[in-house]
Structure formats: structure tokens, C-alpha cells
Amino acid sequence: MSKVETSYEKILREHQELHEYAQSLRSFLQGERPAIGQKGSHSWAAALASRLVGLHDKIFVHFREEEESGFMADVERWHPHAINQVDVLRKEHQEILGGFRSLLDAAMKYSEWKGPDDIHLRRESHALLDKLREHESAETEFIQRVSIEEFGRGI
């Protein structure tokens, strides 16, 4: 079994774990939320922040492992036609992590009764979770394609 295949299996497992954690956050966002400044609004925002931090940390470790494990470098070396796609994936890593940091800041402001309007906070959270899902799906397809190419070449 090649290094890419081993990495591929680990990445797929982590994608599933991220999906489950993201689904938990989506469920939380669908629940009741006190209006800003009302009893319980601080607790709601703190719980949201905690979930955002947890998901951010899981994503951060996942992205770092993808980038530093040598997997992406191996893909670029063995599949030079894929370099542009790897670059796109790396850029998306930074965009997604930045999005989670921005949401965390917004949740903390909400907990301090400084806004933002919850409609936007929930909408932005769902949009970022959608972006994460799309990224992980594109990454899975990419890795499957690379793995199939490897298998076909007998690496």
C-alpha cells in the first residue's frame, strides 16, 4: 500500500468525523435562542463559541496534517497536473479557518450584548458549514481520483 493510499484512508475517516461535528453544530443552530440581552443569551452564545472553537480546532489539525504529512507534496510530485487543484485546496483551508475565527469573534460579541444580529450569525454559520462540506467533498473526489490514478499505474 502506498503512502498516498494510507493518507487517503485517514483523510476519509477525518472527513466523516468533521461531517459529524458539523452536523452537531447545525443542530445546535436550529434550536431556540434567546434574543440578545435576554436571559440565556450569554449562555447560548458561549455554547455556540465553544462549538465553533471545537470545530475550528479539529479542522485546523486536519488541514495541518494534510499539508504537513507530505501527502500534498507527494501528490504534486507524482501528479504534476494536479498542482493547481492542490493550491486551490490549500487556499480554501485558510479561508475556512479564517471564517471560523470570524464567527467566533461574532459569537463573543453577541455574548457581550454587542451584536451581531443573530439572523446573520446563524446564516453565516450555515454558509461556512456549507463551504466546509463542499471543500471536503471536492477534496475527497480529488483524493479518490489521485488514488485511482496511482492504482492504475501500479504505484
Short mmCIF file of N, CA and C in Angstrom, two decimals:
data_model
loop_
_atom_site.label_atom_id
_atom_site.label_comp_id
_atom_site.label_asym_id
_atom_site.label_seq_id
_atom_site.Cartn_x
_atom_site.Cartn_y
_atom_site.Cartn_z
N MET A 1 0.85 -1.17 0.00
CA MET A 1 0.00 0.00 0.00
C MET A 1 0.90 1.24 0.00
N SER A 2 0.58 2.17 -0.86
CA SER A 2 1.40 3.37 -0.97
C SER A 2 1.08 4.36 0.14
N LYS A 3 1.96 5.32 0.31
CA LYS A 3 1.78 6.38 1.30
C LYS A 3 0.50 7.17 1.02
N VAL A 4 0.21 7.41 -0.26
CA VAL A 4 -0.99 8.17 -0.61
C VAL A 4 -2.23 7.40 -0.22
N GLU A 5 -2.26 6.09 -0.46
CA GLU A 5 -3.43 5.31 -0.09
C GLU A 5 -3.65 5.33 1.42
N THR A 6 -2.61 5.18 2.20
CA THR A 6 -2.72 5.23 3.64
C THR A 6 -3.23 6.60 4.08
N SER A 7 -2.68 7.66 3.55
CA SER A 7 -3.12 9.01 3.86
C SER A 7 -4.57 9.22 3.44
N TYR A 8 -4.91 8.67 2.29
CA TYR A 8 -6.27 8.80 1.76
C TYR A 8 -7.28 8.22 2.74
N GLU A 9 -7.00 7.03 3.26
CA GLU A 9 -7.92 6.39 4.19
C GLU A 9 -8.09 7.22 5.46
N LYS A 10 -6.99 7.76 5.95
CA LYS A 10 -7.04 8.59 7.16
C LYS A 10 -7.84 9.86 6.88
N ILE A 11 -7.60 10.47 5.74
CA ILE A 11 -8.33 11.70 5.39
C ILE A 11 -9.82 11.44 5.28
N LEU A 12 -10.20 10.33 4.66
CA LEU A 12 -11.62 9.99 4.55
C LEU A 12 -12.26 9.81 5.93
N ARG A 13 -11.56 9.15 6.83
CA ARG A 13 -12.07 8.95 8.19
C ARG A 13 -12.24 10.31 8.88
N GLU A 14 -11.25 11.18 8.71
CA GLU A 14 -11.34 12.50 9.32
C GLU A 14 -12.46 13.33 8.70
N HIS A 15 -12.69 13.18 7.40
CA HIS A 15 -13.79 13.89 6.75
C HIS A 15 -15.12 13.48 7.38
N GLN A 16 -15.28 12.20 7.67
CA GLN A 16 -16.50 11.72 8.30
C GLN A 16 -16.65 12.32 9.70
N GLU A 17 -15.57 12.36 10.45
CA GLU A 17 -15.61 12.94 11.80
C GLU A 17 -15.96 14.43 11.74
N LEU A 18 -15.38 15.14 10.80
CA LEU A 18 -15.70 16.57 10.64
C LEU A 18 -17.16 16.75 10.27
N HIS A 19 -17.66 15.90 9.40
CA HIS A 19 -19.06 15.97 8.98
C HIS A 19 -19.98 15.79 10.19
N GLU A 20 -19.67 14.82 11.04
CA GLU A 20 -20.50 14.58 12.23
C GLU A 20 -20.46 15.77 13.18
N TYR A 21 -19.29 16.36 13.38
CA TYR A 21 -19.16 17.51 14.27
C TYR A 21 -19.92 18.70 13.68
N ALA A 22 -19.81 18.88 12.37
CA ALA A 22 -20.53 19.98 11.70
C ALA A 22 -22.04 19.78 11.81
N GLN A 23 -22.50 18.55 11.70
CA GLN A 23 -23.93 18.27 11.83
C GLN A 23 -24.42 18.61 13.23
N SER A 24 -23.59 18.35 14.23
CA SER A 24 -23.94 18.70 15.61
C SER A 24 -24.09 20.22 15.74
N LEU A 25 -23.19 20.96 15.11
CA LEU A 25 -23.29 22.42 15.15
C LEU A 25 -24.54 22.89 14.41
N ARG A 26 -24.85 22.28 13.29
CA ARG A 26 -26.08 22.64 12.56
C ARG A 26 -27.31 22.42 13.44
N SER A 27 -27.35 21.31 14.15
CA SER A 27 -28.49 21.01 15.03
C SER A 27 -28.60 22.06 16.12
N PHE A 28 -27.47 22.44 16.70
CA PHE A 28 -27.47 23.48 17.73
C PHE A 28 -28.04 24.78 17.16
N LEU A 29 -27.64 25.15 15.96
CA LEU A 29 -28.09 26.40 15.35
C LEU A 29 -29.59 26.40 15.07
N GLN A 30 -30.18 25.23 14.93
CA GLN A 30 -31.63 25.13 14.68
C GLN A 30 -32.45 25.30 15.95
N GLY A 31 -31.81 25.17 17.10
CA GLY A 31 -32.52 25.24 18.38
C GLY A 31 -32.92 26.65 18.76
N GLU A 32 -33.64 26.73 19.85
CA GLU A 32 -34.09 28.02 20.38
C GLU A 32 -32.90 28.86 20.83
N ARG A 33 -33.08 30.17 20.68
CA ARG A 33 -32.03 31.10 21.07
C ARG A 33 -32.68 32.35 21.66
N PRO A 34 -32.30 32.69 22.88
CA PRO A 34 -32.84 33.93 23.47
C PRO A 34 -32.35 35.15 22.71
N ALA A 35 -33.16 36.16 22.66
CA ALA A 35 -32.76 37.41 22.00
C ALA A 35 -31.60 38.04 22.75
N ILE A 36 -30.80 38.79 22.03
CA ILE A 36 -29.64 39.43 22.63
C ILE A 36 -30.07 40.27 23.83
N GLY A 37 -29.35 40.11 24.93
CA GLY A 37 -29.65 40.86 26.14
C GLY A 37 -30.67 40.19 27.04
N GLN A 38 -31.36 39.16 26.55
CA GLN A 38 -32.34 38.46 27.38
C GLN A 38 -31.67 37.32 28.13
N LYS A 39 -32.35 36.86 29.17
CA LYS A 39 -31.82 35.77 29.98
C LYS A 39 -31.49 34.58 29.08
N GLY A 40 -30.30 34.08 29.25
CA GLY A 40 -29.87 32.92 28.47
C GLY A 40 -29.12 33.24 27.20
N SER A 41 -29.13 34.51 26.77
CA SER A 41 -28.45 34.84 25.50
C SER A 41 -26.94 34.66 25.64
N HIS A 42 -26.40 35.01 26.80
CA HIS A 42 -24.97 34.83 27.01
C HIS A 42 -24.61 33.33 26.97
N SER A 43 -25.41 32.52 27.63
CA SER A 43 -25.15 31.07 27.65
C SER A 43 -25.24 30.48 26.24
N TRP A 44 -26.25 30.93 25.47
CA TRP A 44 -26.39 30.44 24.10
C TRP A 44 -25.15 30.80 23.28
N ALA A 45 -24.72 32.04 23.37
CA ALA A 45 -23.56 32.49 22.60
C ALA A 45 -22.29 31.78 23.06
N ALA A 46 -22.16 31.56 24.35
CA ALA A 46 -20.98 30.85 24.87
C ALA A 46 -20.97 29.40 24.37
N ALA A 47 -22.14 28.78 24.32
CA ALA A 47 -22.23 27.40 23.81
C ALA A 47 -21.89 27.37 22.32
N LEU A 48 -22.35 28.37 21.59
CA LEU A 48 -22.01 28.46 20.17
C LEU A 48 -20.50 28.63 20.01
N ALA A 49 -19.93 29.55 20.79
CA ALA A 49 -18.49 29.79 20.71
C ALA A 49 -17.70 28.52 21.02
N SER A 50 -18.14 27.79 22.01
CA SER A 50 -17.46 26.54 22.37
C SER A 50 -17.50 25.55 21.21
N ARG A 51 -18.63 25.44 20.56
CA ARG A 51 -18.76 24.53 19.41
C ARG A 51 -17.90 25.01 18.24
N LEU A 52 -17.87 26.32 18.03
CA LEU A 52 -17.05 26.86 16.94
C LEU A 52 -15.57 26.60 17.20
N VAL A 53 -15.13 26.80 18.44
CA VAL A 53 -13.73 26.55 18.80
C VAL A 53 -13.41 25.07 18.58
N GLY A 54 -14.30 24.19 19.04
CA GLY A 54 -14.07 22.76 18.89
C GLY A 54 -13.94 22.35 17.43
N LEU A 55 -14.84 22.86 16.59
CA LEU A 55 -14.77 22.52 15.17
C LEU A 55 -13.55 23.16 14.52
N HIS A 56 -13.28 24.41 14.86
CA HIS A 56 -12.09 25.08 14.32
C HIS A 56 -10.84 24.27 14.63
N ASP A 57 -10.71 23.83 15.88
CA ASP A 57 -9.52 23.09 16.28
C ASP A 57 -9.40 21.77 15.53
N LYS A 58 -10.51 21.07 15.35
CA LYS A 58 -10.49 19.81 14.59
C LYS A 58 -10.09 20.07 13.14
N ILE A 59 -10.65 21.13 12.56
CA ILE A 59 -10.34 21.46 11.17
C ILE A 59 -8.88 21.88 11.04
N PHE A 60 -8.42 22.69 11.99
CA PHE A 60 -7.04 23.15 11.95
C PHE A 60 -6.07 21.97 11.94
N VAL A 61 -6.27 21.03 12.85
CA VAL A 61 -5.40 19.85 12.93
C VAL A 61 -5.51 19.03 11.64
N HIS A 62 -6.71 18.85 11.16
CA HIS A 62 -6.93 18.08 9.92
C HIS A 62 -6.21 18.73 8.74
N PHE A 63 -6.39 20.03 8.57
CA PHE A 63 -5.74 20.72 7.45
C PHE A 63 -4.22 20.68 7.59
N ARG A 64 -3.74 20.91 8.81
CA ARG A 64 -2.29 20.89 9.03
C ARG A 64 -1.71 19.52 8.68
N GLU A 65 -2.38 18.46 9.10
CA GLU A 65 -1.90 17.12 8.79
C GLU A 65 -1.89 16.87 7.28
N GLU A 66 -2.93 17.35 6.60
CA GLU A 66 -2.95 17.19 5.14
C GLU A 66 -1.76 17.89 4.50
N GLU A 67 -1.47 19.08 4.99
CA GLU A 67 -0.42 19.89 4.38
C GLU A 67 0.98 19.48 4.81
N GLU A 68 1.13 19.05 6.07
CA GLU A 68 2.47 18.76 6.58
C GLU A 68 2.85 17.29 6.56
N SER A 69 1.90 16.42 6.29
CA SER A 69 2.20 14.98 6.30
C SER A 69 3.02 14.56 5.09
N GLY A 70 3.12 15.45 4.12
CA GLY A 70 3.80 15.09 2.88
C GLY A 70 2.83 14.61 1.82
N PHE A 71 1.58 14.42 2.20
CA PHE A 71 0.58 13.92 1.26
C PHE A 71 0.45 14.85 0.06
N MET A 72 0.25 16.14 0.32
CA MET A 72 0.06 17.09 -0.78
C MET A 72 1.33 17.21 -1.62
N ALA A 73 2.47 17.21 -0.98
CA ALA A 73 3.74 17.28 -1.72
C ALA A 73 3.91 16.03 -2.59
N ASP A 74 3.53 14.87 -2.04
CA ASP A 74 3.61 13.63 -2.83
C ASP A 74 2.67 13.69 -4.04
N VAL A 75 1.47 14.19 -3.80
CA VAL A 75 0.50 14.30 -4.91
C VAL A 75 1.07 15.22 -5.99
N GLU A 76 1.63 16.36 -5.57
CA GLU A 76 2.20 17.29 -6.56
C GLU A 76 3.37 16.65 -7.31
N ARG A 77 4.18 15.86 -6.63
CA ARG A 77 5.33 15.23 -7.28
C ARG A 77 4.88 14.12 -8.24
N TRP A 78 3.94 13.29 -7.80
CA TRP A 78 3.53 12.15 -8.60
C TRP A 78 2.46 12.50 -9.64
N HIS A 79 1.77 13.62 -9.42
CA HIS A 79 0.68 14.03 -10.31
C HIS A 79 0.81 15.53 -10.61
N PRO A 80 1.82 15.92 -11.39
CA PRO A 80 2.07 17.35 -11.62
C PRO A 80 0.87 18.09 -12.21
N HIS A 81 0.01 17.38 -12.91
CA HIS A 81 -1.19 18.01 -13.47
C HIS A 81 -2.16 18.47 -12.37
N ALA A 82 -1.94 18.02 -11.14
CA ALA A 82 -2.85 18.33 -10.04
C ALA A 82 -2.37 19.49 -9.17
N ILE A 83 -1.26 20.10 -9.52
CA ILE A 83 -0.69 21.16 -8.67
C ILE A 83 -1.68 22.31 -8.47
N ASN A 84 -2.37 22.72 -9.51
CA ASN A 84 -3.32 23.83 -9.36
C ASN A 84 -4.45 23.47 -8.39
N GLN A 85 -4.94 22.23 -8.47
CA GLN A 85 -6.01 21.81 -7.57
C GLN A 85 -5.52 21.78 -6.12
N VAL A 86 -4.30 21.32 -5.91
CA VAL A 86 -3.73 21.32 -4.55
C VAL A 86 -3.63 22.75 -4.03
N ASP A 87 -3.21 23.68 -4.88
CA ASP A 87 -3.13 25.09 -4.47
C ASP A 87 -4.49 25.63 -4.07
N VAL A 88 -5.53 25.29 -4.83
CA VAL A 88 -6.89 25.73 -4.52
C VAL A 88 -7.31 25.18 -3.16
N LEU A 89 -7.02 23.92 -2.91
CA LEU A 89 -7.39 23.31 -1.63
C LEU A 89 -6.67 23.99 -0.48
N ARG A 90 -5.40 24.29 -0.65
CA ARG A 90 -4.64 24.98 0.40
C ARG A 90 -5.22 26.36 0.70
N LYS A 91 -5.58 27.10 -0.35
CA LYS A 91 -6.17 28.43 -0.15
C LYS A 91 -7.50 28.33 0.58
N GLU A 92 -8.28 27.31 0.23
CA GLU A 92 -9.56 27.13 0.90
C GLU A 92 -9.36 26.81 2.37
N HIS A 93 -8.31 26.09 2.70
CA HIS A 93 -8.02 25.82 4.11
C HIS A 93 -7.95 27.12 4.89
N GLN A 94 -7.20 28.09 4.38
CA GLN A 94 -7.04 29.36 5.07
C GLN A 94 -8.35 30.14 5.13
N GLU A 95 -9.12 30.11 4.05
CA GLU A 95 -10.40 30.82 4.03
C GLU A 95 -11.37 30.24 5.05
N ILE A 96 -11.43 28.93 5.13
CA ILE A 96 -12.35 28.27 6.05
C ILE A 96 -11.95 28.55 7.50
N LEU A 97 -10.67 28.41 7.80
CA LEU A 97 -10.21 28.69 9.17
C LEU A 97 -10.47 30.14 9.54
N GLY A 98 -10.21 31.06 8.62
CA GLY A 98 -10.49 32.47 8.87
C GLY A 98 -11.97 32.72 9.11
N GLY A 99 -12.81 32.01 8.38
CA GLY A 99 -14.25 32.13 8.57
C GLY A 99 -14.68 31.69 9.96
N PHE A 100 -14.10 30.60 10.44
CA PHE A 100 -14.44 30.15 11.80
C PHE A 100 -13.96 31.14 12.85
N ARG A 101 -12.80 31.74 12.64
CA ARG A 101 -12.31 32.73 13.60
C ARG A 101 -13.22 33.96 13.62
N SER A 102 -13.68 34.36 12.46
CA SER A 102 -14.59 35.50 12.36
C SER A 102 -15.92 35.20 13.06
N LEU A 103 -16.43 33.99 12.86
CA LEU A 103 -17.68 33.62 13.53
C LEU A 103 -17.50 33.57 15.05
N LEU A 104 -16.36 33.09 15.48
CA LEU A 104 -16.10 33.04 16.91
C LEU A 104 -16.11 34.44 17.50
N ASP A 105 -15.48 35.37 16.81
CA ASP A 105 -15.47 36.77 17.26
C ASP A 105 -16.90 37.31 17.33
N ALA A 106 -17.71 37.00 16.32
CA ALA A 106 -19.09 37.47 16.30
C ALA A 106 -19.89 36.85 17.45
N ALA A 107 -19.68 35.58 17.73
CA ALA A 107 -20.39 34.92 18.83
C ALA A 107 -20.00 35.54 20.17
N MET A 108 -18.74 35.88 20.32
CA MET A 108 -18.29 36.50 21.57
C MET A 108 -18.91 37.90 21.73
N LYS A 109 -19.00 38.64 20.66
CA LYS A 109 -19.65 39.96 20.73
C LYS A 109 -21.12 39.81 21.10
N TYR A 110 -21.76 38.80 20.53
CA TYR A 110 -23.16 38.54 20.83
C TYR A 110 -23.32 38.24 22.32
N SER A 111 -22.39 37.44 22.87
CA SER A 111 -22.49 37.07 24.29
C SER A 111 -22.29 38.28 25.20
N GLU A 112 -21.64 39.32 24.68
CA GLU A 112 -21.41 40.55 25.45
C GLU A 112 -22.50 41.59 25.18
N TRP A 113 -23.54 41.18 24.46
CA TRP A 113 -24.67 42.03 24.12
C TRP A 113 -24.28 43.15 23.16
N LYS A 114 -23.30 42.92 22.35
CA LYS A 114 -22.84 43.94 21.40
C LYS A 114 -23.24 43.61 19.97
N GLY A 115 -24.10 42.63 19.77
CA GLY A 115 -24.46 42.22 18.42
C GLY A 115 -23.59 41.05 18.03
N PRO A 116 -23.58 40.55 16.89
CA PRO A 116 -24.37 40.94 15.72
C PRO A 116 -25.79 40.39 15.79
N ASP A 117 -26.58 40.78 14.85
CA ASP A 117 -27.93 40.27 14.72
C ASP A 117 -27.84 38.76 14.50
N ASP A 118 -28.57 37.99 15.30
CA ASP A 118 -28.47 36.54 15.23
C ASP A 118 -28.82 35.99 13.86
N ILE A 119 -29.69 36.63 13.13
CA ILE A 119 -30.05 36.14 11.79
C ILE A 119 -28.77 36.00 10.97
N HIS A 120 -27.91 36.98 11.04
CA HIS A 120 -26.67 36.92 10.28
C HIS A 120 -25.71 35.91 10.87
N LEU A 121 -25.64 35.82 12.17
CA LEU A 121 -24.73 34.87 12.81
C LEU A 121 -25.10 33.44 12.42
N ARG A 122 -26.36 33.12 12.47
CA ARG A 122 -26.80 31.78 12.07
C ARG A 122 -26.58 31.56 10.57
N ARG A 123 -26.96 32.54 9.78
CA ARG A 123 -26.81 32.41 8.33
C ARG A 123 -25.34 32.24 7.95
N GLU A 124 -24.48 33.04 8.56
CA GLU A 124 -23.04 32.94 8.26
C GLU A 124 -22.47 31.60 8.74
N SER A 125 -22.96 31.11 9.87
CA SER A 125 -22.51 29.81 10.36
C SER A 125 -22.90 28.70 9.38
N HIS A 126 -24.15 28.74 8.94
CA HIS A 126 -24.61 27.72 7.97
C HIS A 126 -23.83 27.84 6.65
N ALA A 127 -23.59 29.06 6.21
CA ALA A 127 -22.85 29.25 4.96
C ALA A 127 -21.42 28.69 5.08
N LEU A 128 -20.80 28.93 6.22
CA LEU A 128 -19.44 28.42 6.40
C LEU A 128 -19.45 26.89 6.50
N LEU A 129 -20.44 26.34 7.17
CA LEU A 129 -20.55 24.87 7.23
C LEU A 129 -20.78 24.29 5.84
N ASP A 130 -21.55 25.00 5.01
CA ASP A 130 -21.74 24.57 3.62
C ASP A 130 -20.42 24.60 2.86
N LYS A 131 -19.66 25.67 3.06
CA LYS A 131 -18.36 25.79 2.39
C LYS A 131 -17.42 24.66 2.83
N LEU A 132 -17.42 24.35 4.11
CA LEU A 132 -16.60 23.25 4.61
C LEU A 132 -17.02 21.94 3.97
N ARG A 133 -18.33 21.69 3.90
CA ARG A 133 -18.84 20.46 3.29
C ARG A 133 -18.43 20.37 1.82
N GLU A 134 -18.57 21.47 1.10
CA GLU A 134 -18.18 21.49 -0.31
C GLU A 134 -16.68 21.25 -0.49
N HIS A 135 -15.89 21.86 0.40
CA HIS A 135 -14.44 21.68 0.35
C HIS A 135 -14.07 20.22 0.60
N GLU A 136 -14.61 19.65 1.65
CA GLU A 136 -14.28 18.27 1.99
C GLU A 136 -14.75 17.31 0.89
N SER A 137 -15.89 17.59 0.29
CA SER A 137 -16.39 16.77 -0.81
C SER A 137 -15.46 16.85 -2.02
N ALA A 138 -15.05 18.08 -2.37
CA ALA A 138 -14.13 18.26 -3.50
C ALA A 138 -12.79 17.60 -3.21
N GLU A 139 -12.35 17.71 -1.98
CA GLU A 139 -11.08 17.11 -1.58
C GLU A 139 -11.16 15.58 -1.66
N THR A 140 -12.28 15.02 -1.20
CA THR A 140 -12.48 13.57 -1.27
C THR A 140 -12.47 13.10 -2.72
N GLU A 141 -13.19 13.79 -3.58
CA GLU A 141 -13.19 13.43 -5.00
C GLU A 141 -11.79 13.51 -5.59
N PHE A 142 -11.08 14.56 -5.25
CA PHE A 142 -9.71 14.74 -5.75
C PHE A 142 -8.82 13.59 -5.30
N ILE A 143 -8.89 13.25 -4.03
CA ILE A 143 -8.05 12.19 -3.49
C ILE A 143 -8.42 10.85 -4.11
N GLN A 144 -9.71 10.62 -4.32
CA GLN A 144 -10.13 9.37 -4.97
C GLN A 144 -9.56 9.29 -6.38
N ARG A 145 -9.62 10.38 -7.09
CA ARG A 145 -9.10 10.41 -8.47
C ARG A 145 -7.60 10.12 -8.48
N VAL A 146 -6.87 10.76 -7.57
CA VAL A 146 -5.43 10.56 -7.48
C VAL A 146 -5.12 9.11 -7.09
N SER A 147 -5.89 8.59 -6.16
CA SER A 147 -5.67 7.21 -5.71
C SER A 147 -5.93 6.22 -6.85
N ILE A 148 -6.96 6.47 -7.61
CA ILE A 148 -7.27 5.60 -8.76
C ILE A 148 -6.15 5.68 -9.79
N GLU A 149 -5.64 6.88 -10.04
CA GLU A 149 -4.53 7.03 -10.99
C GLU A 149 -3.32 6.25 -10.50
N GLU A 150 -3.06 6.32 -9.20
CA GLU A 150 -1.93 5.59 -8.63
C GLU A 150 -2.10 4.10 -8.80
N PHE A 151 -3.30 3.64 -8.48
CA PHE A 151 -3.57 2.21 -8.57
C PHE A 151 -3.40 1.73 -10.01
N GLY A 152 -3.86 2.54 -10.95
CA GLY A 152 -3.72 2.20 -12.37
C GLY A 152 -2.28 2.15 -12.84
N ARG A 153 -1.43 2.92 -12.19
CA ARG A 153 0.00 2.92 -12.57
C ARG A 153 0.78 1.88 -11.78
N GLY A 154 0.14 1.26 -10.79
CA GLY A 154 0.80 0.22 -10.00
C GLY A 154 1.79 0.75 -9.00
N ILE A 155 1.56 1.96 -8.51
CA ILE A 155 2.48 2.55 -7.51
C ILE A 155 2.17 1.94 -6.17
#
